[in-house]
Short mmCIF file of C-alpha atoms in Angstrom, two decimals:
data_model
loop_
_atom_site.label_atom_id
_atom_site.label_comp_id
_atom_site.label_asym_id
_atom_site.label_seq_id
_atom_site.Cartn_x
_atom_site.Cartn_y
_atom_site.Cartn_z
CA UNK E 9 -18.41 34.04 29.92
CA UNK E 10 -20.40 31.30 28.21
CA UNK E 11 -18.84 32.07 24.89
CA UNK E 12 -15.37 32.03 26.44
CA UNK E 13 -16.03 28.57 28.01
CA UNK E 14 -17.27 27.31 24.68
CA UNK E 15 -14.20 28.65 22.84
CA UNK E 16 -11.95 27.09 25.44
CA UNK E 17 -13.68 23.71 25.08
CA UNK E 18 -13.32 23.85 21.26
CA UNK E 19 -9.58 24.62 21.64
CA UNK E 20 -9.18 21.73 23.99
CA UNK E 21 -11.09 19.41 21.65
CA UNK E 22 -8.97 20.55 18.66
CA UNK E 23 -5.78 19.96 20.60
CA UNK E 24 -6.91 16.49 21.64
CA UNK E 25 -7.84 15.66 18.03
CA UNK E 26 -4.47 16.87 16.79
CA UNK E 27 -2.73 14.85 19.49
CA UNK E 28 -4.60 11.67 18.35
CA UNK E 29 -3.76 12.39 14.70
CA UNK E 30 -0.04 12.88 15.52
CA UNK E 31 0.01 9.71 17.51
CA UNK E 32 -1.63 7.80 14.65
CA UNK E 33 0.98 9.12 12.17
CA UNK E 34 3.84 8.27 14.59
CA UNK E 35 2.70 4.79 15.53
CA UNK E 36 0.93 3.53 12.37
CA UNK E 37 1.59 5.97 9.57
CA UNK E 38 -2.12 6.58 9.12
CA UNK E 39 -4.12 9.77 8.82
CA UNK E 40 -7.69 10.70 8.01
CA UNK E 41 -8.32 13.88 6.13
CA UNK E 42 -11.18 15.50 8.11
CA UNK E 43 -10.76 18.80 6.33
CA UNK E 44 -10.67 18.58 2.60
CA UNK E 45 -11.53 20.70 -0.46
CA UNK E 46 -13.88 17.88 -1.52
CA UNK E 47 -16.64 16.04 0.31
CA UNK E 48 -14.72 12.75 0.08
CA UNK E 49 -13.41 11.19 3.24
CA UNK E 50 -9.92 9.83 2.45
CA UNK E 51 -7.69 7.59 4.61
CA UNK E 52 -3.91 7.92 4.09
CA UNK E 53 -1.73 4.91 4.79
CA UNK E 54 2.05 4.74 4.63
CA UNK E 55 4.21 1.69 4.11
CA UNK E 56 7.72 2.87 5.03
CA UNK E 57 10.94 0.98 5.69
CA UNK E 58 10.95 -2.79 6.30
CA UNK E 59 7.81 -4.86 6.29
CA UNK E 60 7.86 -6.40 9.78
CA UNK E 61 6.43 -9.88 10.17
CA UNK E 62 6.18 -12.19 13.16
CA UNK E 63 9.65 -11.24 14.34
CA UNK E 64 10.53 -7.68 15.31
CA UNK E 65 13.22 -5.88 13.30
CA UNK E 66 16.12 -4.16 15.03
CA UNK E 67 15.42 -0.95 17.00
CA UNK E 68 17.37 1.14 14.51
CA UNK E 69 15.40 0.03 11.47
CA UNK E 70 12.30 1.87 10.30
CA UNK E 71 9.49 -0.65 9.91
CA UNK E 72 5.86 -1.02 9.02
CA UNK E 73 4.10 -3.47 11.30
CA UNK E 74 1.42 -5.51 9.54
CA UNK E 75 -0.50 -5.92 12.76
CA UNK E 76 -1.04 -2.17 12.77
CA UNK E 77 -2.12 -1.97 9.11
CA UNK E 78 -4.53 -4.84 8.93
CA UNK E 79 -6.88 -3.41 11.61
CA UNK E 80 -6.68 0.01 9.94
CA UNK E 81 -7.68 -1.49 6.60
CA UNK E 82 -10.54 -3.44 8.16
CA UNK E 83 -11.78 -0.30 9.88
CA UNK E 84 -11.65 1.71 6.63
CA UNK E 85 -13.80 -0.99 5.02
CA UNK E 86 -16.44 -0.61 7.58
CA UNK E 87 -16.40 3.09 8.50
CA UNK E 88 -17.30 6.23 6.48
CA UNK E 89 -14.00 6.23 4.51
CA UNK E 90 -14.64 6.81 0.78
CA UNK E 91 -11.21 5.95 -0.48
CA UNK E 92 -7.62 5.09 0.57
CA UNK E 93 -4.27 6.52 -0.61
CA UNK E 94 -1.26 4.37 0.06
CA UNK E 95 2.25 5.85 0.01
CA UNK E 96 5.12 3.38 -0.36
CA UNK E 97 8.85 3.66 0.21
CA UNK E 98 10.02 0.21 1.24
CA UNK E 99 12.96 -2.13 0.71
CA UNK E 100 10.79 -5.13 1.26
CA UNK E 101 10.73 -7.51 4.26
CA UNK E 102 8.62 -10.38 5.49
CA UNK E 103 6.99 -12.21 2.59
CA UNK E 104 3.97 -13.54 4.48
CA UNK E 105 3.26 -10.17 6.13
CA UNK E 106 3.67 -8.32 2.84
CA UNK E 107 1.30 -10.63 1.04
CA UNK E 108 -1.24 -10.44 3.84
CA UNK E 109 -1.35 -6.61 3.58
CA UNK E 110 -1.47 -6.81 -0.23
CA UNK E 111 -4.39 -9.25 -0.20
CA UNK E 112 -6.23 -7.07 2.33
CA UNK E 113 -5.83 -3.97 0.13
CA UNK E 114 -6.91 -5.88 -2.97
CA UNK E 115 -10.04 -7.22 -1.29
CA UNK E 116 -11.32 -3.75 -0.14
CA UNK E 117 -14.53 -2.53 -1.73
CA UNK E 118 -13.41 1.14 -1.20
CA UNK E 119 -11.34 2.69 -4.04
CA UNK E 120 -7.60 2.57 -3.47
CA UNK E 121 -4.59 4.30 -5.15
CA UNK E 122 -0.99 3.60 -4.44
CA UNK E 123 2.00 5.90 -5.00
CA UNK E 124 5.61 4.63 -5.03
CA UNK E 125 7.97 7.23 -3.56
CA UNK E 126 11.64 6.34 -3.47
CA UNK E 127 11.21 2.57 -3.93
CA UNK E 128 8.97 -0.40 -3.54
CA UNK E 129 11.34 -3.29 -3.69
CA UNK E 130 11.00 -7.06 -3.29
CA UNK E 131 7.68 -7.81 -1.43
CA UNK E 132 6.91 -4.07 -1.98
CA UNK E 133 5.92 -5.10 -5.54
CA UNK E 134 2.65 -6.84 -4.57
CA UNK E 135 1.90 -3.98 -2.23
CA UNK E 136 2.31 -1.41 -4.94
CA UNK E 137 0.03 -3.22 -7.46
CA UNK E 138 -2.63 -4.30 -4.85
CA UNK E 139 -4.44 -0.96 -5.25
CA UNK E 140 -7.05 -0.27 -7.91
CA UNK E 141 -4.67 2.15 -9.62
CA UNK E 142 -0.92 2.65 -9.07
CA UNK E 143 1.54 5.58 -9.55
CA UNK E 144 5.25 5.84 -9.31
CA UNK E 145 7.31 9.08 -9.24
CA UNK E 146 9.83 9.54 -12.12
CA UNK E 147 12.84 8.75 -9.82
CA UNK E 148 11.06 5.88 -8.01
CA UNK E 149 12.41 2.37 -8.34
CA UNK E 150 11.11 -1.20 -8.09
CA UNK E 151 13.45 -4.17 -7.67
CA UNK E 152 12.16 -7.66 -8.48
CA UNK E 153 14.25 -10.71 -7.52
CA UNK E 154 13.83 -14.35 -6.53
CA UNK E 155 12.57 -15.24 -3.06
CA UNK E 156 15.38 -15.34 -0.51
CA UNK E 157 15.51 -17.28 2.76
CA UNK E 158 16.60 -15.88 6.08
CA UNK E 159 17.76 -17.87 9.06
CA UNK E 160 18.29 -21.60 8.94
CA UNK E 161 17.68 -23.26 5.65
CA UNK E 162 17.54 -27.02 5.26
CA UNK E 163 19.18 -27.91 1.94
CA UNK E 164 16.69 -30.54 0.73
CA UNK E 165 14.44 -30.63 -2.30
CA UNK E 166 11.37 -29.95 -0.21
CA UNK E 167 12.77 -26.60 1.00
CA UNK E 168 13.52 -25.57 -2.61
CA UNK E 169 9.97 -26.49 -3.67
CA UNK E 170 8.47 -24.47 -0.85
CA UNK E 171 10.46 -21.43 -1.94
CA UNK E 172 9.31 -22.02 -5.55
CA UNK E 173 5.71 -22.15 -4.37
CA UNK E 174 6.11 -18.90 -2.40
CA UNK E 175 7.63 -17.22 -5.39
CA UNK E 176 4.72 -18.54 -7.51
CA UNK E 177 2.30 -16.91 -5.11
CA UNK E 178 4.10 -13.55 -5.44
CA UNK E 179 4.40 -13.51 -9.26
CA UNK E 180 0.82 -14.71 -9.69
CA UNK E 181 -0.46 -11.94 -7.39
CA UNK E 182 1.52 -9.27 -9.30
CA UNK E 183 0.37 -10.61 -12.65
CA UNK E 184 -3.30 -10.68 -11.60
CA UNK E 185 -3.18 -7.09 -10.27
CA UNK E 186 -1.15 -5.37 -12.99
CA UNK E 187 -0.51 -5.53 -16.69
CA UNK E 188 2.71 -7.62 -16.61
CA UNK E 189 2.61 -11.32 -17.42
CA UNK E 190 3.84 -13.88 -14.97
CA UNK E 191 6.38 -15.17 -17.57
CA UNK E 192 7.85 -11.67 -18.11
CA UNK E 193 8.08 -11.12 -14.40
CA UNK E 194 10.06 -14.32 -13.94
CA UNK E 195 12.43 -13.18 -16.71
CA UNK E 196 13.07 -9.95 -14.82
CA UNK E 197 13.55 -11.79 -11.59
CA UNK E 198 16.17 -14.13 -12.99
CA UNK E 199 18.15 -11.60 -14.98
CA UNK E 200 21.85 -11.90 -14.02
CA UNK E 201 23.05 -8.79 -15.81
CA UNK E 202 21.30 -6.03 -13.83
CA UNK E 203 22.30 -6.24 -10.18
CA UNK E 204 25.77 -6.61 -8.72
CA UNK E 205 26.08 -9.70 -6.44
CA UNK E 206 22.49 -10.74 -7.16
CA UNK E 207 20.02 -11.67 -9.89
CA UNK E 208 16.97 -9.58 -10.56
CA UNK E 209 16.05 -6.22 -12.21
CA UNK E 210 15.65 -2.67 -11.06
CA UNK E 211 12.95 -0.76 -12.79
CA UNK E 212 12.84 3.04 -12.63
CA UNK E 213 9.60 4.98 -12.81
CA UNK E 214 8.99 4.97 -16.56
CA UNK E 215 10.39 1.48 -17.01
CA UNK E 216 7.98 0.11 -14.35
CA UNK E 217 5.13 1.59 -16.33
CA UNK E 218 6.43 0.28 -19.69
CA UNK E 219 6.75 -3.21 -18.24
CA UNK E 220 3.17 -3.01 -17.03
CA UNK E 221 3.85 -3.31 -13.30
CA UNK E 222 2.65 0.23 -12.51
CA UNK E 223 -0.21 2.03 -14.21
CA UNK E 224 1.25 5.60 -14.51
CA UNK E 225 4.14 7.90 -13.69
CA UNK E 226 2.93 10.66 -11.42
CA UNK E 227 3.07 12.30 -8.05
CA UNK E 228 0.83 13.18 -5.18
CA UNK E 229 -1.49 15.51 -7.09
CA UNK E 230 -2.16 12.90 -9.77
CA UNK E 231 -2.73 10.29 -7.13
CA UNK E 232 -5.25 12.38 -5.31
CA UNK E 233 -7.00 13.28 -8.58
CA UNK E 234 -7.33 9.63 -9.55
CA UNK E 235 -8.64 8.62 -6.14
CA UNK E 236 -11.31 11.33 -6.26
CA UNK E 237 -12.23 10.13 -9.79
CA UNK E 238 -12.58 6.51 -8.61
CA UNK E 239 -14.63 7.60 -5.62
CA UNK E 240 -17.02 9.59 -7.87
CA UNK E 241 -17.38 6.59 -10.19
CA UNK E 242 -18.14 4.25 -7.30
CA UNK E 243 -20.70 6.61 -5.75
CA UNK E 244 -22.35 7.13 -9.16
CA UNK E 245 -22.56 3.36 -9.62
CA UNK E 246 -24.10 3.02 -6.17
CA UNK E 247 -26.74 5.65 -6.99
CA UNK E 248 -27.67 3.87 -10.24
CA UNK E 249 -27.99 0.54 -8.35
CA UNK E 250 -30.21 2.18 -5.71
CA UNK E 251 -32.48 3.60 -8.43
CA UNK E 252 -32.95 0.12 -9.96
CA UNK E 253 -34.20 -1.27 -6.61
#
């Protein structure tokens, strides 16, 4: 009877854990790999749909809420997480929220790898390059274009300068976290021959790598392999530093 009670408790605990994991995936697109072939503890984060900022998007639009991601990233920095894998498929969204998430990812001490699936457009660019190493699937796309304004826009020189400064922040961040120059990025943003009804450039998987925005063309297996490699390197470095003390 005792064994039966213990087995029942384990089953209930397992179900409760699965319920929590499913809820985390549904609400925040996050998952911790508690059972893995390696000893590394990996946190999975997804950035899907529109990046939602201070204003909520419509109920029919898939969105990533930055107020959900920021606490998750802070927690991963402080807990037993060894590395973070970020999956992206976004059309862009709120610039300030996107940059906040990107800066948070870039400032983590834990190894990070990003993988662009489908697309990482507009403010998705800084998010894709914010990781220590980035991948894009062969059919993945990235669209770079000038900063746009939504809502009321006051047509004065000060408004234009503010948009220029925002664009400068975006291009500077991408240039500092990838292998593309800020000058080349601006050229791609202002290209008038690529997109219908707009200026900018769409880069497919291989082109994004050739331009230096993304590190490598690859999929989920390559992304996991690279993350494990970065974790091993970090742990080895930590061991060496401990030996010197």
